[in-house]
Backbone as a ProteinNet text record, in pm:
[ID]
protein_1_A
[PRIMARY]
GFARTRNLSATGVMIESSDPFELEQFVTLDFLMNDNRVLKLRGSVTHLTRTDEGLNLVGIIFENLTTEAKQLLAQLIEA
[TERTIARY]
-5785.4	-5845.2	-5911.3	-6061.5	-6103.7	-6255.8	-6334.7	-6481.9	-6518	-6654.6	-6794.2	-6826.3	-6857.6	-6881.2	-7065.8	-7141.9	-7240.1	-7297.8	-7289	-7306.8	-7173.6	-7181.1	-7065.7	-7120.5	-7065.9	-7103.2	-6969.7	-6953.5	-6968.6	-6848.1	-6936	-6882.1	-6819.9	-6859.5	-6811.1	-6867.8	-6889.1	-6920.4	-6931.6	-7054.1	-7064.8	-6994.5	-6989.7	-6906.2	-6910.3	-6973	-7015.7	-6824.8	-6829.7	-6685.4	-6660.2	-6586.4	-6598.6	-6506.6	-6428.5	-6310.5	-6413.3	-6277.7	-6352.1	-6358	-6434.9	-6415.2	-6440.9	-6401.1	-6461	-6518.9	-6553.5	-6573	-6515.4	-6469.5	-6385.8	-6246	-6293.7	-6101.1	-6130	-5989.4	-5903.2	-5877.4	-5942.6	-5896.8	-5851.3	-5742.2	-5785.2	-5855.7	-5843.5	-5953.8	-5875.2	-5887.6	-5867.2	-5948.5	-5985.9	-6063.9	-6009.3	-6045.4	-6005.6	-6062.1	-5979.5	-6047.4	-6074.4	-6144.1	-6191.2	-6089.9	-5962.8	-5797.3	-5700.6	-5724.2	-5669.8	-5566	-5544.3	-5544.5	-5573.5	-5509.7	-5547.1	-5662.1	-5737.1	-5787.5	-5778.8	-5662.7	-5668.4	-5699.9	-5734.4	-5933.7	-5901	-5861.6	-5868.1	-6001.8	-6010.8	-6180.8	-6220.9	-6276.3	-6328.7	-6481.4	-6486.2	-6565.8	-6716.2	-6770.7	-6863.2	-7007.9	-7058.9	-7147.4	-7152.9	-7161.6	-7187.6	-7252.1	-7314.3	-7401.7	-7359.6	-7480.2	-7438.9	-7538.7	-7485	-7621.1	-7596.4	-7777.8	-7811.7	-7688.9	-7604	-7493.4	-7377.5	-7364.6	-7249.4	-7118.9	-7179.2	-7102.2	-7132.7	-7029	-7017.3	-6965.6	-7156.2	-7167.4	-7085.2	-7019.7	-6911.1	-6936.7	-7038	-7025.3	-6886.4	-6827.7	-6739.6	-6726.8	-6724.4	-6694.1	-6569.1	-6535.1	-6386.5	-6314	-6282.3	-6150.5	-6046.3	-6016	-5917.5	-5911.1	-5983.2	-6039.5	-6005.2	-5855.8	-5809.7	-5856.6	-5907	-5939.3	-5966.6	-5838.5	-5804.6	-5896.7	-5882.1	-5957.6	-6161.7	-6163	-6318	-6346.1	-6276	-6268.2	-6278.1	-6147.5	-6186.2	-6285	-6288.9	-6453.5	-6564.5	-6578	-6691.6	-6672.1	-6626.4	-6598.3	-6648.9	-6607.3	-6602.3	-6791.3	-6872.7	-6980.9	-7046.2	-7039.5	-7105.7	-7097.2	-6937.6	-6964.5	-7054.3
-2419.9	-2407	-2528.8	-2500.4	-2681.2	-2615.1	-2739.8	-2718.6	-2817.6	-2866.8	-2898.6	-3028.2	-3168.5	-3183.5	-3185.1	-3154.2	-3142.3	-3302.7	-3343.5	-3473	-3488.5	-3619.8	-3685.6	-3771.5	-3774.9	-3946.1	-3995.5	-4115.2	-4145.4	-4081.2	-3948.5	-3923.2	-3689.7	-3719.9	-3585.1	-3582.4	-3386.9	-3345.6	-3257.2	-3186.2	-3098.7	-3026.1	-2949.6	-2868.1	-2703.2	-2691.5	-2553.5	-2538.3	-2402.5	-2331	-2182.3	-2106.1	-1973.5	-1908.1	-1993.8	-1965.7	-1950.6	-1834.6	-1796.4	-1905.8	-1950.7	-2058.2	-1972.8	-2027.8	-1998.6	-2131.5	-2156.9	-2213	-2317.8	-2392.5	-2481.4	-2494.9	-2390.1	-2442.8	-2576.6	-2534	-2742.5	-2695.4	-2857.3	-2838.9	-3024.2	-3008.5	-3134.9	-3084.1	-3234.9	-3287.2	-3334.4	-3334	-3464	-3508.9	-3687.6	-3677.5	-3772.1	-3758.6	-3838.8	-3915.8	-4062.4	-4194.9	-4283.2	-4371	-4387.4	-4418.5	-4494	-4549.4	-4470.5	-4347.2	-4223	-4227.2	-4265	-4233.7	-4144.5	-4076.8	-3933.7	-4020.1	-3965.2	-3996.3	-3869.2	-3854.6	-3737.7	-3765.4	-3629.2	-3656.4	-3534.5	-3487.2	-3361.9	-3385.1	-3277.3	-3267.8	-3070.4	-3009.5	-2927.1	-2874.4	-2759.9	-2703	-2678.8	-2748.3	-2737.9	-2640.9	-2612.2	-2550.2	-2499.1	-2315.9	-2185.2	-2166.5	-2140.8	-2093.2	-2092.9	-1907.1	-1868.3	-1831.6	-1910.5	-1900.2	-1800	-1841.1	-1710.6	-1638.5	-1762.9	-1739	-1673.2	-1656	-1604.6	-1698.2	-1822	-1924.5	-1937.2	-2062.6	-2074.8	-2222.2	-2255.9	-2431.1	-2418.2	-2533.5	-2537	-2707.3	-2765.6	-2870.6	-2871.8	-2983.1	-3043.1	-3187.4	-3181.5	-3334.7	-3397.6	-3531.6	-3613	-3586.1	-3640.1	-3621.4	-3693.9	-3815.8	-3915.9	-4007.6	-4082.8	-4157.4	-4262.2	-4323.8	-4461.3	-4607.3	-4693.4	-4794.8	-4816	-4785.8	-4764.1	-4666	-4558.9	-4468	-4424.7	-4490.8	-4546	-4642.6	-4720.3	-4804.5	-4749.9	-4665.8	-4612.7	-4553.6	-4419.3	-4348.5	-4393.5	-4559.1	-4657.5	-4610.1	-4656.8	-4697.6	-4521.8	-4426.9	-4330.9	-4329.4	-4347	-4335.2	-4420	-4499.1	-4600.9	-4587.4	-4506	-4414.3	-4400.3
8251.7	8418.5	8391.2	8561.8	8507.2	8465.7	8450.7	8427.9	8504.3	8476.3	8538.9	8440.9	8406.1	8303.1	8341.4	8215	8289.5	8163.2	8107.8	7977.8	7930	7907	7911.6	7789.6	7653.8	7571.4	7463	7414.5	7363.3	7249.2	7239.4	7063.3	7108.9	7237.4	7309.9	7459.5	7456.3	7616.4	7593.5	7714.1	7777.9	7867.2	7897.5	8017.4	8031.8	8209.8	8235.2	8266.5	8216	8241.7	8290.6	8360.8	8323.3	8184.8	8185.2	8120.1	7941.8	7856.7	7700.6	7630.7	7570	7451.6	7313.4	7217.3	7045.2	7013.3	6898.5	6853.8	6702.1	6701.7	6622.4	6691.2	6844.3	6892.8	6965.7	6899.6	7043.5	7149.6	7180.4	7343.1	7386.1	7506.8	7571.4	7674.4	7720.9	7829.4	7850.9	8058.3	8063.9	8184	8196.6	8320.1	8375.2	8468.6	8645.5	8639.5	8602.1	8629.4	8748.5	8807	8908	9023.5	8919.2	8941.9	8984.6	8949.6	8949.8	8835.5	8752.3	8582.4	8597.9	8482.1	8387.1	8247.7	8186.9	8022.8	7934.3	7872.9	7776.1	7666.4	7615	7512.5	7423.2	7314.9	7236.3	7128.2	7174.3	7094.8	7052.4	6981.8	6943.4	6974.9	6958.8	7020.1	6917.6	6918.4	6843.9	6899.2	7019.3	7059.2	7185.6	7196.3	7301.1	7350.4	7493.7	7509.4	7659.1	7694.5	7838.4	7901.4	8014.4	8119.2	8187.3	8339.9	8375.1	8423	8527.7	8588.5	8570.6	8486.7	8337.5	8315.8	8327.5	8305.7	8128.1	8093.4	7959.6	7941.9	7890.3	7839.2	7731.7	7660.2	7603.5	7478.8	7429.1	7390.6	7264.5	7291.1	7212.5	7173.7	7046.1	7000.4	6995.6	7090.9	7090.8	6897.5	6905.5	6756.2	6781.3	6733.7	6679.4	6818.3	6827.5	6978.6	6972.3	6989.4	7038	7052	7029.1	7049.1	7281.9	7298.4	7436.6	7556.5	7382.2	7473.8	7497.4	7367.3	7359.7	7501.3	7509.9	7628	7749	7784.9	7948.8	7902.9	7845.9	7841.8	7800.4	7798.2	7806.7	7942.4	8047.3	8191.1	8241.1	8216.6	8290.4	8218.3	8131.6	8114.6	8171.7	8240.1	8302.2	8466.1	8476.4	8650.9	8656.6
[MASK]
+++++++++++++++++++++++++++++++++++++++++++++++++++++++++++++++++++++++++++++++

């Protein structure tokens, strides 16, 4: 499904989604870069909170980032 990025860092992301998640669930995230390339990152769910609006706030820590992925992620954070 689709999610909205609430907070992005070099080590993880907080997303807002209507989709259900479970702690320790492995996920693959696609981030659209400014040049229309897609950065695929893998991570695991470390935090879950439900908003008053019924959405899920999901904390995900990135795993096994390559050097290139770290560089592209840094570009996203700066943007």
